[in-house]
Amino acid sequence: MGETRYVFVTGGVASSLGKGIISASLAKLLQSRGYKVTIQKLDPYLNVDPGTLNPYEHGECYVTEDGAETDLDLGHYERFLNVPTSQANNVTTGRIYQNVINKERKGDYLGKTVQIIPHITDEIKRNIKLLGTKHHFDVVITEIGGTVGDIESLPYIEAVRQMKWELGHRALVIHLTLVPFLNASGELKTKPTQHSVKALLETGVQPDVLVLRTEKDLSADVRKKVALFCNVDIKAVIQSIDVSTIYEVPVKMQEEGLDEIVLTKLQLPINEKPDLKKWKAFLTKLKNAKKTVTVGLVGKYVELTDSYKSIIEALIHAATYNDYKINIKLIQSEKLFEENVATELASVDGILVAPGFGHRGINGKIVAVKHARENNIPFFGICLGMQCAVIEFAQNVVKLQGANSREMDYATPYPVIDLMEDQKNITDMGGTMRLGAYDCEVSKNSNTYKAYNATHVRERHRHRYEFNNEYLDAFIEKGMKPSGKNPDTGLVEIVEIPTHKWFVGVQFHPEYSSTVLNPHPLFMAFVNAAIKEKESKTSK
Ligand code: GLN
């Protein structure tokens, strides 16, 4: 296709307007026109990556196949585009500074004063261009975290200004703002957008396209006004109206002509309008499902649903393809005890115990596993959720009193979940877990095999602790089977209880690879088991 084009997405007026969804939607539309597209997120904080952040800060940490711990927006990119992202798709200010400082120590800038301009901005530009030059994308969409005017995002905006100057029509800026509706006057207000564009202009950047988030349709007059005050073509004033599901945004953006205006400005051929057939078929199913299945999601970060973004989306994908709506009951594991578990979980058709770190809320998770196991309720344990299933089984079935994970009780007499040998001497917390995709051999005659219909799979990991194989025989004897193992290390990746309806614990994170067009087989099977559970309850 020739020279890579660069699209920058900035935000103004307020945070949380959905830059990630707009970026992913545009990418989807360009991809369906045959372009090779990727999306990158630049985060203005000083952590080198979000791996060390508590989910309450920015939501879940998303893990790529190549083992990068990244922002949750990369999850949207993969779910929309159905193609994997990598370390290069998420860069933080921390990483930029770390690279520059490392170069300074090596002597790369010998004799020079190292400064934000040009050294930091050059490093930012290098990271943006890397995807175009090294991976040969036709279009690289770069989402700049934060809001215009933030001190933290200034070097990024400056890099954008320089790239626009260098690349001419090959670079373009989309600015996303809010047009609030004031009830008192019954009007949509464009002033915040005008101010936001002014702030961008002060940094030397003229936006080419404006995407306006709104609750109500924008009239031609409102669009004209925005175009006039902000120096953009009227056709480049795009409305992004509130919709019931994020998966509708690409369709809305196509109706508004976002992809066409972007291609025109980038001087790329427009060709035929894609029909988005499969995407729309998913949307129709999503909207038309009549029956509802309820899944209890047991975790300790439930107050912020972004902490479980990929799990929630994977459940939505799976329910939709099972022709059901999903009702996710969020259950705070800190508030779950033997005494209230039966009432708390009475309405659910399946129980999912979530990943997590540290001791808080662990007992509630174990109680939830016990309830699922004893009452033959479909159970899905992910990462720490799987480890809790192992601990519960050790304590209550294998009768190993005091059995635990070394993470929760260092002095446990039965460390059924333990640190791997190569993790024992690690002292740094950042980027040192078992991360990224690993092979797994699946045993036939298991629910997992039935779901995957394959004996060899690859799934993404993010954890330090593992099933302790010293106890494997005792577990097998009592009825918990390893149905997935790492072929290289022998580590147990999946456990099941074959006498149970559907009881699966996975050490990896299947939620990261569920996409709109490819729902994850294990989520499909779990939701299907929950649906059967619901049907059997109602027929009683
Ligand atoms: N805390 C556990 C470990 O480090 C599980 C991690 C997770 O659930 N992602 O092994």
Short mmCIF file of C-alpha atoms and ligand atoms in Angstrom, two decimals, residues 355-357 383-384 387 407 462-465 509, ligand 1:
data_model
loop_
_atom_site.label_atom_id
_atom_site.label_comp_id
_atom_site.label_asym_id
_atom_site.label_seq_id
_atom_site.Cartn_x
_atom_site.Cartn_y
_atom_site.Cartn_z
CA PRO A 355 -8.57 -13.66 38.90
CA GLY A 356 -6.83 -11.55 41.53
CA PHE A 357 -3.85 -11.01 43.76
CA CYS A 383 -6.33 -17.95 37.31
CA LEU A 384 -6.75 -17.15 41.03
CA GLN A 387 -6.21 -21.74 42.37
CA GLU A 407 0.74 -16.48 48.27
CA ARG A 462 -0.38 -13.66 34.03
CA HIS A 463 0.53 -15.15 37.39
CA ARG A 464 3.40 -16.12 39.67
CA TYR A 465 2.00 -19.20 41.40
CA HIS A 509 -6.83 -16.08 30.98
N1 GLN B 1 -2.26 -14.23 42.44
C1 GLN B 1 -2.16 -15.41 41.64
C2 GLN B 1 -0.76 -15.64 41.12
O1 GLN B 1 0.03 -14.74 41.07
C3 GLN B 1 -3.18 -15.39 40.51
C4 GLN B 1 -2.98 -14.29 39.52
C5 GLN B 1 -4.17 -14.01 38.66
O2 GLN B 1 -5.30 -14.36 39.01
N2 GLN B 1 -3.98 -13.35 37.55
O3 GLN B 1 -0.42 -16.73 40.73
#
